[in-house]
Short mmCIF file of C-alpha atoms in Angstrom, two decimals:
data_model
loop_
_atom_site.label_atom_id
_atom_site.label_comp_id
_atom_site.label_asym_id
_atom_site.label_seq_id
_atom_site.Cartn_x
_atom_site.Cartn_y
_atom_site.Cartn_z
CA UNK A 6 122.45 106.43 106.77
CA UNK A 7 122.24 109.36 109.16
CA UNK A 8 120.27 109.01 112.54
CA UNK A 9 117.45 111.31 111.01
CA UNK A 10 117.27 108.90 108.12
CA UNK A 11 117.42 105.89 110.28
CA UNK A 12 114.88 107.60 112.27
CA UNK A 13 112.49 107.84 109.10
CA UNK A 14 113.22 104.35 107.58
CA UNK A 15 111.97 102.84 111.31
CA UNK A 16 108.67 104.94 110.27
CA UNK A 17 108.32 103.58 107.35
CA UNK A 18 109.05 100.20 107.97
CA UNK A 19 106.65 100.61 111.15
CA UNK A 20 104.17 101.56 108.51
CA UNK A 21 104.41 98.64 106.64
CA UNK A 22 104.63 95.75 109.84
CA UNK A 23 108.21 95.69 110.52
CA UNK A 24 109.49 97.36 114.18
CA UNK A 25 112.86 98.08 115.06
CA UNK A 26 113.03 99.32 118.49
CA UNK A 27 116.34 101.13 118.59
CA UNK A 28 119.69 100.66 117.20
CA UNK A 29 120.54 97.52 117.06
CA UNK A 30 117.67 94.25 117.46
CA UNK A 31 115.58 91.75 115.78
CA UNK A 32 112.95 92.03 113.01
CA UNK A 33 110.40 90.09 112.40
CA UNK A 34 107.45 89.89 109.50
CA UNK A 35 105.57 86.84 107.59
CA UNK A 36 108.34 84.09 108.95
CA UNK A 37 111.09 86.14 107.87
CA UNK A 38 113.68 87.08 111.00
CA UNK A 39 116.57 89.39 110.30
CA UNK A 40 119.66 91.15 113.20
CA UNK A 41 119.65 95.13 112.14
CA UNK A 42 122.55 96.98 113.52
CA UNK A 43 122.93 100.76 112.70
CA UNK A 44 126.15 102.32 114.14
CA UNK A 45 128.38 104.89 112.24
CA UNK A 46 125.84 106.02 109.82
CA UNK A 47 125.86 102.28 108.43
CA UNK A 48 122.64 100.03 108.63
CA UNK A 49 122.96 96.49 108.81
CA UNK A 50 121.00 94.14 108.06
CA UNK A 51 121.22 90.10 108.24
CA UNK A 52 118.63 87.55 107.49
CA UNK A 53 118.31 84.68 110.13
CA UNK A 54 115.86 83.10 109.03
CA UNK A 55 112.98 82.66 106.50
CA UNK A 56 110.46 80.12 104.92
CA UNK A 57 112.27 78.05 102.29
CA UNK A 58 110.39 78.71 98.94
CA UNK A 59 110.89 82.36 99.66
CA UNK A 60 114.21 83.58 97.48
CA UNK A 61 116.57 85.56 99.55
CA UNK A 62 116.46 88.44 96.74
CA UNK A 63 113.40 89.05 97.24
CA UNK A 64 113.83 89.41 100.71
CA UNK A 65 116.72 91.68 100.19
CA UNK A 66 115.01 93.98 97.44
CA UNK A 67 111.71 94.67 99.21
CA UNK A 68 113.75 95.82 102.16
CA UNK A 69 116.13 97.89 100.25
CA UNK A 70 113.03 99.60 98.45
CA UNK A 71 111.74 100.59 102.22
CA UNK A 72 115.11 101.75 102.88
CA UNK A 73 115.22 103.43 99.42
CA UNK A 74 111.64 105.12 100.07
CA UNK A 75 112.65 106.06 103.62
CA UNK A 76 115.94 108.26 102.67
CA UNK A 77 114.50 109.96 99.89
CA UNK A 78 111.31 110.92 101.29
CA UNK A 79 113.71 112.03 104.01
CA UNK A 80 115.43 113.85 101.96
CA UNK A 81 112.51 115.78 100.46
CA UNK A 82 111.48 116.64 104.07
CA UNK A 83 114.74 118.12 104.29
CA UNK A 84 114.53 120.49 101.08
CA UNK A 85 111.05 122.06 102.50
#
């Protein structure tokens, strides 16, 4: 993930409640707590913590499909 793409998925996730505040940090949204790190055009991401009936995959694939969103509408901007 490039910094202009990183750039854009902090929009988005902004957008939708969750702030990361520069490079590396802490999320947080509806009792779910995640570490981010993005160095070397890599973004990672590690859950902490969050409420016990919620399934960790769902977790993960709501995030990825911000992410997802983020790069390709990056992307498009790009192509204008």
């Amino acid at each position: 993930m490039s910094d202009s793409q990183f750039a854009s998925a902090t929009e988005r996730l902004r957008a939708n409640g969750i702030h990361l505040t520069g490079p590396t940090g802490t999320l947080t949204k509806d009792g779910i707590t995640a570490s981010y790190t993005h160095a070397d055009g890599k973004l990672t991401v590690e859950i902490i913590d969050r409420p016990s009936l919620l399934p960790l995959s769902l977790i993960e694939a709501k995030l990825q499909s911000y992410l997802e969103q983020s790069v390709a509408y990056d992307a498009s901007k790009s192509a204008l």
